[in-house]
Coordinates of C-alpha atoms in Angstrom, one line a residue:
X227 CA 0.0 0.0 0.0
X228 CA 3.3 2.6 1.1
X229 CA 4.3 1.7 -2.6
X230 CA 1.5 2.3 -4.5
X231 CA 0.5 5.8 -2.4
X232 CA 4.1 7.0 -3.1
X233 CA 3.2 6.2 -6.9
X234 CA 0.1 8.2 -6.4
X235 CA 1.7 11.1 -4.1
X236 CA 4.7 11.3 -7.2
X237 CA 1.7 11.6 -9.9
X238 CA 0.0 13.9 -8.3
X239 CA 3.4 16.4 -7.7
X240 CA 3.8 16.0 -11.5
X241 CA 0.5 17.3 -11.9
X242 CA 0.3 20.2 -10.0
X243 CA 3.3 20.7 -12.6
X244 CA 1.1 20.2 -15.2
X245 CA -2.7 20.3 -15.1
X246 CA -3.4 18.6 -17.9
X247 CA -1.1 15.5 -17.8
X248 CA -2.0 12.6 -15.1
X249 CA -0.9 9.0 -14.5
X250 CA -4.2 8.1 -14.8
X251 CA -4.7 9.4 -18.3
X252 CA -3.6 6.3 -19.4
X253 CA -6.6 4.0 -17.4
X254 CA -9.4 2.8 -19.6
X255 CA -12.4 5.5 -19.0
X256 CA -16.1 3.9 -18.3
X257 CA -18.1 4.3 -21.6
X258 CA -21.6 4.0 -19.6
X259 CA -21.0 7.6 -18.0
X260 CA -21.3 11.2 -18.5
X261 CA -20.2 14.1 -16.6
X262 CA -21.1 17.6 -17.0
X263 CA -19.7 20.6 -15.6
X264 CA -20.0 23.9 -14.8
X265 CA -17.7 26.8 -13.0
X266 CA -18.7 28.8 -10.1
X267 CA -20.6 32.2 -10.5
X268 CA -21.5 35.5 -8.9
X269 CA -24.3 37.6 -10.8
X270 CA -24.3 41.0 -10.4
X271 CA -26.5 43.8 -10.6
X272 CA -27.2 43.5 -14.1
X273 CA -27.6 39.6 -13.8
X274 CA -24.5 38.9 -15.7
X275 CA -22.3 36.3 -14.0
X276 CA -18.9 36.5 -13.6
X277 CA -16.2 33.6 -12.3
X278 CA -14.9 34.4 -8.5
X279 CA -11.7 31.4 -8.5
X280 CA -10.7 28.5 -10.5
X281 CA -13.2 25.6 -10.5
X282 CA -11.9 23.5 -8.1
X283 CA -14.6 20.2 -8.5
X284 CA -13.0 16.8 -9.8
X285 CA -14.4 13.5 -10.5
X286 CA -12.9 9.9 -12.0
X287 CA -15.2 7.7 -13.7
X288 CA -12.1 4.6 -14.9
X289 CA -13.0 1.0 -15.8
X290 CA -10.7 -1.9 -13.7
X291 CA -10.1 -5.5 -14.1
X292 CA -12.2 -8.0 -13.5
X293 CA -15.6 -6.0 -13.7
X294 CA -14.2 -3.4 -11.8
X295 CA -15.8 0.4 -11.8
X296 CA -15.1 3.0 -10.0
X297 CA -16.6 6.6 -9.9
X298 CA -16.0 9.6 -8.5
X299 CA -17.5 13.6 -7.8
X300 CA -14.9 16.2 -5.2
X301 CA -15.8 19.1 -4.4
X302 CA -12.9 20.9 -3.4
X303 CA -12.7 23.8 -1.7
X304 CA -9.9 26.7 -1.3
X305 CA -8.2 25.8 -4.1
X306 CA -7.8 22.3 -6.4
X307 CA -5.1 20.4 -4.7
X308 CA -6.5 18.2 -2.5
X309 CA -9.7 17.3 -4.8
X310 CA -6.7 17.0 -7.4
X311 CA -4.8 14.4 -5.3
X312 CA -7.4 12.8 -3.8
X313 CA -8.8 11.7 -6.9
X314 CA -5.6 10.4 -7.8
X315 CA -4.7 8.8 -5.1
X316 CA -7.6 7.2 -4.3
X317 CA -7.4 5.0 -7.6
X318 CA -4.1 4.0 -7.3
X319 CA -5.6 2.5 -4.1
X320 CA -8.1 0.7 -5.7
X321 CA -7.6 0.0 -9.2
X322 CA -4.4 -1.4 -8.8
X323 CA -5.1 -4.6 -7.8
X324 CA -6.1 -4.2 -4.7
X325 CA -9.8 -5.5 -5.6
X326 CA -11.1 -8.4 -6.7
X327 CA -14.3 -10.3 -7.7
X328 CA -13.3 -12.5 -4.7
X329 CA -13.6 -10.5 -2.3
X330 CA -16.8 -10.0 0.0
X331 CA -18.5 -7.3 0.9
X332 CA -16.8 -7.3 4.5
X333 CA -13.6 -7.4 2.5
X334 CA -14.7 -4.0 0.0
X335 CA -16.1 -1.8 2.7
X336 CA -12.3 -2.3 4.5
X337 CA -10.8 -1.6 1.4
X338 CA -12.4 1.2 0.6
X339 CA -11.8 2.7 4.1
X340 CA -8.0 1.9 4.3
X341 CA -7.9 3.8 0.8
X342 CA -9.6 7.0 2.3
X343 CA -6.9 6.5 5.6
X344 CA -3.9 6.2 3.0
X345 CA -5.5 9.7 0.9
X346 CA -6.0 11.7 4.4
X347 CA -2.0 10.5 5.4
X348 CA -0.7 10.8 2.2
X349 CA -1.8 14.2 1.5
X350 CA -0.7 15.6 4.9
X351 CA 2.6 13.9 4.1
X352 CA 3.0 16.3 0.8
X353 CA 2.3 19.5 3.0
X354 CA 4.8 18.5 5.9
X355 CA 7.7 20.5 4.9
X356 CA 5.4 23.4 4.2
X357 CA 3.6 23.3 7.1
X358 CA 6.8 23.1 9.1
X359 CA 8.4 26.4 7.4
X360 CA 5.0 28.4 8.2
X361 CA 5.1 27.6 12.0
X362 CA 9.1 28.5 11.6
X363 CA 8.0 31.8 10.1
X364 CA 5.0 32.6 12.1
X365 CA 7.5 32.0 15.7
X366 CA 10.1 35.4 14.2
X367 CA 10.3 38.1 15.4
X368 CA 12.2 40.3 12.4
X369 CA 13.3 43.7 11.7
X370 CA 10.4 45.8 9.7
X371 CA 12.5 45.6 6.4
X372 CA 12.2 41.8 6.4
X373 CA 8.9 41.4 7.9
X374 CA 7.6 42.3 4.4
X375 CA 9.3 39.9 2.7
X376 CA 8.2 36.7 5.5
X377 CA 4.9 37.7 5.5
X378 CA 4.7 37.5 1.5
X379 CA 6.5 34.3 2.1
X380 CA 3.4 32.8 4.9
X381 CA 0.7 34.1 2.9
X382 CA 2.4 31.5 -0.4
X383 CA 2.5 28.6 2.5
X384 CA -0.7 29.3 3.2
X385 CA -1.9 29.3 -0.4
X386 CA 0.1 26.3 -0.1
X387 CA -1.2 24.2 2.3
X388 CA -5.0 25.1 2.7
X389 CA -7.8 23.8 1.2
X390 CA -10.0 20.4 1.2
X391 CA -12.4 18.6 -0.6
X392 CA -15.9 16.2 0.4
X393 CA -15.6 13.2 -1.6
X394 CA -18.6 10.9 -2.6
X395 CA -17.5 7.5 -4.5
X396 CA -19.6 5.2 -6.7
X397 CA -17.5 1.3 -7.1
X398 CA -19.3 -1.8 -8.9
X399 CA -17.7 -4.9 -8.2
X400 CA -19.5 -8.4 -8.5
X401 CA -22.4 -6.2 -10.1
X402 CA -22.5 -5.0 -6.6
X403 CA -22.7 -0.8 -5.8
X404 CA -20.9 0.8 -3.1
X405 CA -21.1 3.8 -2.0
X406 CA -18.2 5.7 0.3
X407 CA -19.2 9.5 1.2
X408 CA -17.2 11.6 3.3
X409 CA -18.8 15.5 3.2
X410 CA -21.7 17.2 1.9
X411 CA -22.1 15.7 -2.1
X412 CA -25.1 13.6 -2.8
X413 CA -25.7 9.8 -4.5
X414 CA -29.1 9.1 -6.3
X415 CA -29.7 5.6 -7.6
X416 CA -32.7 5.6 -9.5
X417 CA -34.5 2.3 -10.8
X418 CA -37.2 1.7 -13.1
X419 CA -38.7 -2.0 -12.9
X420 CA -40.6 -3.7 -15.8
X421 CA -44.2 -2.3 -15.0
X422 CA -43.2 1.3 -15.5
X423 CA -42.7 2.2 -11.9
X424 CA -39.3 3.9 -10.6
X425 CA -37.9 4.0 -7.3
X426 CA -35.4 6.7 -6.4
X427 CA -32.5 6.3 -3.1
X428 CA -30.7 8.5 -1.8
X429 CA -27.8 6.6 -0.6
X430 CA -26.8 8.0 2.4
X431 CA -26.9 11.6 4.2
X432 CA -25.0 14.6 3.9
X433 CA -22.3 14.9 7.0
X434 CA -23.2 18.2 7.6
X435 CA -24.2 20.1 11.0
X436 CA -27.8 19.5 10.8
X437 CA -27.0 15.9 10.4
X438 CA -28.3 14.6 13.6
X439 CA -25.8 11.5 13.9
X440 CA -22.9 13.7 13.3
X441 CA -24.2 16.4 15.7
X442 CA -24.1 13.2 18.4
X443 CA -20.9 11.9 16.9
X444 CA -19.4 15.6 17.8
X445 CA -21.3 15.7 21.0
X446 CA -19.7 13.1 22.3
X447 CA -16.4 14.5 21.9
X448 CA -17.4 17.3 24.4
X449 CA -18.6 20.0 22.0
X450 CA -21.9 22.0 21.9
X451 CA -24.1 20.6 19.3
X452 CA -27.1 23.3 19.6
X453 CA -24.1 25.5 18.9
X454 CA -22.5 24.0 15.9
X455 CA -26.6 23.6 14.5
X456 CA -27.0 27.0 15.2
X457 CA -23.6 28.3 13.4
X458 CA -23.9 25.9 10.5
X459 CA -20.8 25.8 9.4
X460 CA -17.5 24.4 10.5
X461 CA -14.5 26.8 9.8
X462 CA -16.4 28.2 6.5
X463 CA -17.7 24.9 5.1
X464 CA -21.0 23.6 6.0
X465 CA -19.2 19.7 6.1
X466 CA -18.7 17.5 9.6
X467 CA -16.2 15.4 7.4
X468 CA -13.7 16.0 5.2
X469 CA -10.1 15.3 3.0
X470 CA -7.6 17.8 3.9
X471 CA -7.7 20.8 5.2
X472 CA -5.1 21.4 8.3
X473 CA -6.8 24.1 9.9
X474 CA -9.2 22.1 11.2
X475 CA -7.2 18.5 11.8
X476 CA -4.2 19.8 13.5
X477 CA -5.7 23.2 14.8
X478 CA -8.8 22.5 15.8
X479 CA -8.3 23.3 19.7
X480 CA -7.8 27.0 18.1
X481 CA -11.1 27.1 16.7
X482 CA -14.2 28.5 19.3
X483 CA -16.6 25.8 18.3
X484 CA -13.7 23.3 18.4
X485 CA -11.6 24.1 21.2
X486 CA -13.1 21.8 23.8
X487 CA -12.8 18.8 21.6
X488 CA -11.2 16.0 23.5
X489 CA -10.0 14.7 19.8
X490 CA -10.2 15.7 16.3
X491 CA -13.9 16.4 15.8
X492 CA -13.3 16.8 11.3
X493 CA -12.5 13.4 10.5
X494 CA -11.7 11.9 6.6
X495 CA -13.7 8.4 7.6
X496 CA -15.9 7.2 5.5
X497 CA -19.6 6.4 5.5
X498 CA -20.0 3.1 3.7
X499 CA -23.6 1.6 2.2
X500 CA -23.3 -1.6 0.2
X501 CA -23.0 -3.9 -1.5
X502 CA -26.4 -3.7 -2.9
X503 CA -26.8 -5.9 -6.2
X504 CA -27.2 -4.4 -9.2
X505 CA -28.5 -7.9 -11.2
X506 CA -31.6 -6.9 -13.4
X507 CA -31.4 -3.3 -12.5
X508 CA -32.3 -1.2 -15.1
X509 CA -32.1 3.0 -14.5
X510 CA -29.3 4.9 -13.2
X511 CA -26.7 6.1 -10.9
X512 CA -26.2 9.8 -10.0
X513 CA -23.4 11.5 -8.1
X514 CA -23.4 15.0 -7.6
X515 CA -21.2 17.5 -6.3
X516 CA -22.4 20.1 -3.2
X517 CA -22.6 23.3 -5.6
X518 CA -25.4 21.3 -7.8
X519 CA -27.5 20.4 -5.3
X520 CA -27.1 23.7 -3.6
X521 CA -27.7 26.2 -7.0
X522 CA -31.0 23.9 -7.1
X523 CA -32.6 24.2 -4.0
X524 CA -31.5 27.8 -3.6
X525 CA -33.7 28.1 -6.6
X526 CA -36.5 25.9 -6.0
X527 CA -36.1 24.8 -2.2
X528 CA -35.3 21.6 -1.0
X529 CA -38.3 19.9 -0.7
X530 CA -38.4 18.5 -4.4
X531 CA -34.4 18.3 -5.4
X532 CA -33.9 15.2 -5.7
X533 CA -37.0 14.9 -8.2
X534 CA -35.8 17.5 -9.9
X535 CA -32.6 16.3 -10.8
X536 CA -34.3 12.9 -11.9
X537 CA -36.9 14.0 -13.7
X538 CA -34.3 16.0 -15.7
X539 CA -31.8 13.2 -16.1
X540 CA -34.5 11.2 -17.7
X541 CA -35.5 13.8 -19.9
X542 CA -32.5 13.9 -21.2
X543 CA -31.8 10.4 -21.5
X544 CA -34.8 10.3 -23.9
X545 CA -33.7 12.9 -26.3
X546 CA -30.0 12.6 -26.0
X547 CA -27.7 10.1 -28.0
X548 CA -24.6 10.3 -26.0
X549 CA -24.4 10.4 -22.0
X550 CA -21.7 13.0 -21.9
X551 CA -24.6 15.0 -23.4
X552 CA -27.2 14.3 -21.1
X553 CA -24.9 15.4 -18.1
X554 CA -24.0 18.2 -19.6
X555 CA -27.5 19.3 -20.5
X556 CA -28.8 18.6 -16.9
X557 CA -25.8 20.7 -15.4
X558 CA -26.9 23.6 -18.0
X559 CA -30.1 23.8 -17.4
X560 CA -29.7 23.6 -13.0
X561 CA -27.0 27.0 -14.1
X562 CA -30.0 28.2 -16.1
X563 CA -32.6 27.8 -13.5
X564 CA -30.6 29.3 -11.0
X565 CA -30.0 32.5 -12.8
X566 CA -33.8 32.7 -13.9
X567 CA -34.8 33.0 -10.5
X568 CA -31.7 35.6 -9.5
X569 CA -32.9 38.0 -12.2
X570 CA -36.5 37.5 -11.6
X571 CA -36.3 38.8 -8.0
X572 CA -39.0 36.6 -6.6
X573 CA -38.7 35.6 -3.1
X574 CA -36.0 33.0 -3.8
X575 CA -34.2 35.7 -5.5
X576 CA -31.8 36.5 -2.6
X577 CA -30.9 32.3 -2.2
X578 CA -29.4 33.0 -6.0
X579 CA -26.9 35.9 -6.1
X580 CA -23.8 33.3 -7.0
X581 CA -23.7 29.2 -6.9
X582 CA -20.3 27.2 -6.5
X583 CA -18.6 24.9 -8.9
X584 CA -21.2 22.3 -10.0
X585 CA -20.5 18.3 -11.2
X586 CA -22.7 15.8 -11.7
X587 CA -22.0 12.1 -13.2
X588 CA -24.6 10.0 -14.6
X589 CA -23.8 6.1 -15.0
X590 CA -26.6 4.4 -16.9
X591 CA -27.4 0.8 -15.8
X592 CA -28.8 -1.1 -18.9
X593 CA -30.9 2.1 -19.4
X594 CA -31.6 2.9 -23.1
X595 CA -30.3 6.1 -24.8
X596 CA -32.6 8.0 -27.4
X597 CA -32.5 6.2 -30.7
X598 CA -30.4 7.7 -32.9
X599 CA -31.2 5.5 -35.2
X600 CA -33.7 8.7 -36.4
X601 CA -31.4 11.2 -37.8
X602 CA -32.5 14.7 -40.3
X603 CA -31.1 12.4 -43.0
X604 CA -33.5 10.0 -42.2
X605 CA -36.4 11.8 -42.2
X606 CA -36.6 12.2 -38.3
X607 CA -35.5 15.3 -36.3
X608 CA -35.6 15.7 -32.2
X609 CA -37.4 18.9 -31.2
X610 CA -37.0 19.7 -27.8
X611 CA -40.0 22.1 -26.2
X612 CA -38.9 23.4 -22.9
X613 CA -41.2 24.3 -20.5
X614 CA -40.7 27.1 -17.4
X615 CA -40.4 26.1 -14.3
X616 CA -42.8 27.4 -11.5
X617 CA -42.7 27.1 -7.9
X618 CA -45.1 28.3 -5.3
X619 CA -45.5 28.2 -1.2
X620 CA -47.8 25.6 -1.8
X621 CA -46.9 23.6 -4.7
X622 CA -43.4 22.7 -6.8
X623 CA -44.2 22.5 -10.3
X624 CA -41.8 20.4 -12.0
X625 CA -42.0 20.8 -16.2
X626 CA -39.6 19.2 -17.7
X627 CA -38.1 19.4 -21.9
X628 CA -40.3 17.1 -23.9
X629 CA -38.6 15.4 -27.0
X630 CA -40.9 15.5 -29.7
X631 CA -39.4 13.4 -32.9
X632 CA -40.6 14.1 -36.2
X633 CA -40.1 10.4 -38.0
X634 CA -40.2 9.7 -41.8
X635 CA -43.3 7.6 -40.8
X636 CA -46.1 8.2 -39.5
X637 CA -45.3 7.6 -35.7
X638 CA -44.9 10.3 -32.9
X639 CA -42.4 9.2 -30.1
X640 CA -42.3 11.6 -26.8
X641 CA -39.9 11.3 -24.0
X642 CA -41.1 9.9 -21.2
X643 CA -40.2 11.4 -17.7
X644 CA -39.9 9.9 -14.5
X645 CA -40.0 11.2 -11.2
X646 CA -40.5 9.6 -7.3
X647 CA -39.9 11.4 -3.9
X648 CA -36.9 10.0 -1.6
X649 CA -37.3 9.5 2.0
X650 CA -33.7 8.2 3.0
X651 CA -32.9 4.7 2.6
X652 CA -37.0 4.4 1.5
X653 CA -38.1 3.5 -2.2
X654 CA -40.6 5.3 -3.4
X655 CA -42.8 3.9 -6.1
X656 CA -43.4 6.9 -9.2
X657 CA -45.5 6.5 -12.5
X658 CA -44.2 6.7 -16.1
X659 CA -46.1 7.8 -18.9
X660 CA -45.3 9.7 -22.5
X661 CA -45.4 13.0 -20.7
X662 CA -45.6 16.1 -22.0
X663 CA -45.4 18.1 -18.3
X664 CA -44.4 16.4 -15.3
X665 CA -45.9 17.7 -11.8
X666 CA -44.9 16.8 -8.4
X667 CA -46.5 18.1 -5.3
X668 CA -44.6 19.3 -2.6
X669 CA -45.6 16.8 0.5
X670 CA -42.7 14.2 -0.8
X671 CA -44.7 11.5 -0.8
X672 CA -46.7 11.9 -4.1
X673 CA -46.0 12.4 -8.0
X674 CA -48.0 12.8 -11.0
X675 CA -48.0 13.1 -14.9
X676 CA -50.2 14.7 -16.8
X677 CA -50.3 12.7 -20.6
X678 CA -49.6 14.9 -23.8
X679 CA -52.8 13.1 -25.5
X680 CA -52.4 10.3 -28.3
X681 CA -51.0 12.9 -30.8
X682 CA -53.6 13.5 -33.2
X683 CA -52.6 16.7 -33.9
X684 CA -49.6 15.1 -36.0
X685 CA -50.5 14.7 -39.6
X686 CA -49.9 11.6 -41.4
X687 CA -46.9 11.2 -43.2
X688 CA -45.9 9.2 -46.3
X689 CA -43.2 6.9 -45.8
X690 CA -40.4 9.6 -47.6
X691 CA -39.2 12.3 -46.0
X692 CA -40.5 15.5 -47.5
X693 CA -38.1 17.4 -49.3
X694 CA -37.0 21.0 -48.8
X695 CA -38.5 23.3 -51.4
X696 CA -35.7 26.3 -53.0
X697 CA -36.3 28.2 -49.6
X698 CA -34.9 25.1 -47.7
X699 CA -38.3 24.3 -45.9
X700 CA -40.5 21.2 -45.8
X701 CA -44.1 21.0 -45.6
X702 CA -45.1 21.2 -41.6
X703 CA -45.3 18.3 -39.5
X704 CA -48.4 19.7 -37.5
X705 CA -52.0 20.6 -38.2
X706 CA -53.3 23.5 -35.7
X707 CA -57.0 23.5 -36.5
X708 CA -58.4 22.0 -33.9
X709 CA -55.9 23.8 -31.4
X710 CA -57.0 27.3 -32.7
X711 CA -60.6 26.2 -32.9
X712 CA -60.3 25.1 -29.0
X713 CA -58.4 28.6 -28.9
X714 CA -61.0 30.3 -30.3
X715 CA -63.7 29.3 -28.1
X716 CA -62.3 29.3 -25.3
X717 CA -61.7 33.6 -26.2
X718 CA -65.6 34.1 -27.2
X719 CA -64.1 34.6 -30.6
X720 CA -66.3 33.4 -33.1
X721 CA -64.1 33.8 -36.6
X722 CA -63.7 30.5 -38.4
X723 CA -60.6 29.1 -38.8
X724 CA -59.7 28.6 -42.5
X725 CA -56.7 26.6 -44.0
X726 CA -55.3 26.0 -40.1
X727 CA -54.4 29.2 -39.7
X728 CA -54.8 30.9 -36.5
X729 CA -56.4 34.4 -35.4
X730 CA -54.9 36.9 -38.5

């Protein structure tokens, strides 16, 4: 294990050197996951958003031997390195042999927690000398023209040596998931079983200080947990656990809330769920990185995230042909959201004047993609109608894109949406239907779908795709008369439609 961590400590040294070269370049990458991306924003006045530091999220997503996954979303904090390291480091702990399919559950979840000892001591070990030229500094006592100079020279160490990361990571082995979390990112694992109905988990709970088992966990230790609940944060983050950061491991008895600890209250030790078997599961795995979840329910509240971010997902899924894509589109549109309610300047306005760094990683399990099988130059084209979404005290309505393709035949396909409410640890059963809008009301036990109708608005077709005339268009796909004749009378007005045109 000392071997393989020095690898991963050297590779990770080289990389601060270079950013975009890695050891781990050279593993096989999972082909059955996405990840989208987005940097950190502040709007301002005008709503236009402007970057505040480097994004410092990371994530791994790398196939092993024998049937061997493993995932990964950090959300670092105070600069890059430790999310940087720790995603290094923690696959040379576990992709290099160190797992196999004969091992046991007992035998993964040791694994897996000896790995997250080995990034916490390793890291720590690249910051020694560092750390020991700051304290050097900080005991001198020098003349005002050097003073300058040292205290240009602490403010580098600090730059240095401070930071961390939460870490929440995804590993199938055996067809088996487990889950390690250490911090405040989030793990969906949504299934869909052969009558149409989905359950969604949240796997696991946030270690945060309205986590009530880490409030007891910190209680124990001899600090005031009312007061940590009340301050809700921990030395500027909001986690009870973390990788890295010094300030709080080696300093914590400097720290007001922290002081009467009787040992280190921040610990790197991770929560571990699994193994749970993944045999006949069909739908899809979701990790997701603190600022995500955050820029959503600043937008939308909390009550309804989780369906949010599902419902989305598998919007996506339906329209889009690659999963890179769909993550991408889902990260998007969260950014989008967020910024739609800043400008607005409803009540959730003042939740949305800047969001963090935001990840999210999608890993499909024997879930279908859209077909992209119908292409333009096949006659078919995906149209995607996005509807706004509205929130109330009351209610949380969720509309999400509906992908409407236009085939060479006469067929109309819609994506279907999904959506269930998550208690933790408890399935919740959902419906799935072509949708056109899906609503979900906000007691987080029910869902709902309202059906786009049997599409009889959609003329037939021939079997040939129409051709363009010398303006480049094609005949339209959809007939409007009985839309603006519902229109009509539904307005008192009482002029007859001709040709399917609307109100002139």
């Amino acid at each position: 294990t000392t071997n393989k961590s020095t690898i991963g400590a050297e590779c990770v040294t080289a990389s601060d050197r270079n950013q975009h070269q890695s050891w781990t370049d050279d593993l096989p990458l999972c082909q059955m996951c996405g990840v989208g991306t987005a940097p950190n924003c502040v709007y301002g006045p005008d709503g236009k958003g402007t970057q505040s530091h480097p994004n410092e999220d990371g994530h791994l997503r790398f196939r092993g031997d024998d049937g061997c996954f493993l995932y990964g979303v950090f959300n670092g904090y105070d600069g890059s390195r430790v999310a940087n390291f720790a995603s290094q480091c923690l696959t040379a702990e576990l992709l290099l042999g160190q797992l196999n399919s004969g091992h046991t559950d007992n035998d993964v979840r040791r694994i897996l927690t000896q790995a997250f000892d080995v990034v916490e001591k390793s890291y720590f070990e690249t910051i020694d000398d560092a750390l020991a030229e700051k304290a050097n500094l900080s005991n001198y006592l020098l003349p005002h023209n050097e003073s300058q100079k040292v205290m240009e020279r602490l403010k580098e160490l600090e730059q240095e040596v401070s930071g961390g990361a939460t870490v929440a990571v995804a590993l199938i082995l055996n067809n088996k998931l487990y889950i390690a979390n250490v911090g405040t990112n989030r793990v969906l694992l949504c299934k869909s079983s052969s009558d149409g109905q989905n359950q969604v988990l949240q796997i696991g709970r946030p270690h945060s200080t309205d986590n009530e088992d880490e409030l007891q966990r910190l209680a124990a230790l001899g600090l005031d947990s009312a007061r940590i609940r009340q301050a809700g944060q921990i030395a500027g983050q909001s986690s009870t656990r973390r990788l890295g950061d010094y300030r709080v491991k080696f300093n914590y008895n400097e720290i007001d809330l922290l002081s009467a600890a009787k040992s280190k209250p921040v610990v790197a030790e991770p929560e571990i769920h699994g193994g749970q078997s993944l045999e006949g599961v069909t739908g899809f795995l979701l990790l997701m990185s603190e600022g995500l979840i955050n820029a959503l329910e600043s937008a939308h509240g909390p009550e309804q995230a989780n369906q949010e971010i599902v419902a989305m997902v598998a919007a996506e899924l339906a329209q889009q042909t690659s999963l890179e894509a769909v993550a991408q589109s889902v990260v998007d549109r969260v950014k989008r959201l967020h910024h739609d309610v800043f400008v607005s300047g409803r009540q959730r306005a003042t939740y949305c004047s800047r969001h963090e760094d935001m990840t999210l990683l999608i890993r499909t399990l024997n879930y279908p993609l859209a077909d992209a099988a119908l292409t333009p130059t096949q006659g078919g084209r995906v149209c995607p109608v996005s509807v706004p979404y509205l929130n109330s005290q009351s209610t949380s309505k969720t509309s999400v894109t509906l992908s409407l393709v236009m085939p060479s035949q006469s067929t109309l396909t819609n994506g279907t949406n999904t959506a269930s409410t998550l208690e933790e640890g408890t399935p919740t059963p959902g419906s799935q239907s072509p949708t056109a809008t899906l609503q979900s009301t906000n007691t987080q036990t029910q869902s709902s779908s309202s059906s786009s109708g049997d599409g009889s608005l959609f003329r037939q077709r021939g079997s040939q795709a129409a051709q363009p005339d010398e303006t480049g268009r094609v005949p339209p796909y959809v007939d409007f008369s009985q839309f603006y004749r519902l229109w009509g009378s539904d307005h008192g007005d009482g002029q007859s439609m001709q040709g399917g045109l609307g109100p002139q």
